[in-house]
PDB file of C-alpha atoms in Angstrom:
ATOM      1  CA  MET X 436       8.449  11.451  12.603  1.00  0.00           C
ATOM      2  CA  GLU X 437      10.980   8.744  11.802  1.00  0.00           C
ATOM      3  CA  ILE X 438       8.720   6.029  13.210  1.00  0.00           C
ATOM      4  CA  ILE X 439       5.816   7.196  11.052  1.00  0.00           C
ATOM      5  CA  ASP X 440       8.058   7.206   7.958  1.00  0.00           C
ATOM      6  CA  ASN X 441       9.109   3.651   8.811  1.00  0.00           C
ATOM      7  CA  ILE X 442       5.511   2.512   9.177  1.00  0.00           C
ATOM      8  CA  ARG X 443       4.545   4.156   5.898  1.00  0.00           C
ATOM      9  CA  LYS X 444       7.487   2.533   4.115  1.00  0.00           C
ATOM     10  CA  THR X 445       6.554  -0.895   5.494  1.00  0.00           C
ATOM     11  CA  TRP X 446       2.914  -0.270   4.632  1.00  0.00           C
ATOM     12  CA  CYS X 447       3.836   0.689   1.054  1.00  0.00           C
ATOM     13  CA  ASP X 448       5.985  -2.446   0.709  1.00  0.00           C
ATOM     14  CA  ASP X 449       3.021  -4.507   1.922  1.00  0.00           C
ATOM     15  CA  LEU X 450       0.823  -2.796  -0.654  1.00  0.00           C
ATOM     16  CA  LYS X 451       3.247  -3.649  -3.458  1.00  0.00           C
ATOM     17  CA  ALA X 452       3.266  -7.285  -2.347  1.00  0.00           C
ATOM     18  CA  THR X 453      -0.536  -7.317  -2.207  1.00  0.00           C
ATOM     19  CA  ILE X 454      -0.756  -5.846  -5.699  1.00  0.00           C
ATOM     20  CA  LYS X 455       1.745  -8.406  -6.995  1.00  0.00           C
ATOM     21  CA  HIS X 456      -0.007 -11.448  -5.520  1.00  0.00           C
ATOM     22  CA  GLY X 457      -3.527 -10.130  -5.089  1.00  0.00           C
ATOM     23  CA  SER X 458      -6.658 -10.523  -7.126  1.00  0.00           C
ATOM     24  CA  LYS X 459      -8.012  -7.762  -9.360  1.00  0.00           C
ATOM     25  CA  ASN X 460     -10.446  -6.809  -6.618  1.00  0.00           C
ATOM     26  CA  LYS X 461      -7.551  -6.255  -4.197  1.00  0.00           C
ATOM     27  CA  GLN X 462      -5.639  -4.244  -6.805  1.00  0.00           C
ATOM     28  CA  VAL X 463      -8.485  -1.772  -7.186  1.00  0.00           C
ATOM     29  CA  LYS X 464      -8.702  -1.385  -3.411  1.00  0.00           C
ATOM     30  CA  THR X 465      -4.964  -0.806  -2.923  1.00  0.00           C
ATOM     31  CA  ILE X 466      -4.769   1.723  -5.757  1.00  0.00           C
ATOM     32  CA  ASP X 467      -7.697   3.573  -4.174  1.00  0.00           C
ATOM     33  CA  ILE X 468      -5.860   3.624  -0.815  1.00  0.00           C
ATOM     34  CA  GLN X 469      -2.613   4.808  -2.431  1.00  0.00           C
ATOM     35  CA  THR X 470      -4.400   7.677  -4.160  1.00  0.00           C
ATOM     36  CA  ARG X 471      -5.927   8.821  -0.885  1.00  0.00           C
ATOM     37  CA  TRP X 472      -2.555   8.702   0.912  1.00  0.00           C
ATOM     38  CA  LYS X 473      -0.803  10.993  -1.587  1.00  0.00           C
TER      39      LYS X 473
END
């Protein structure tokens, strides 16, 4: 379980970085992914 939590945390941090630096197209995609993961 701990490993999965770690991966998810890293993945979420990557998402935040993508949203920060990414284009609008990428933003829409990442928000869509985040919604599905909740």
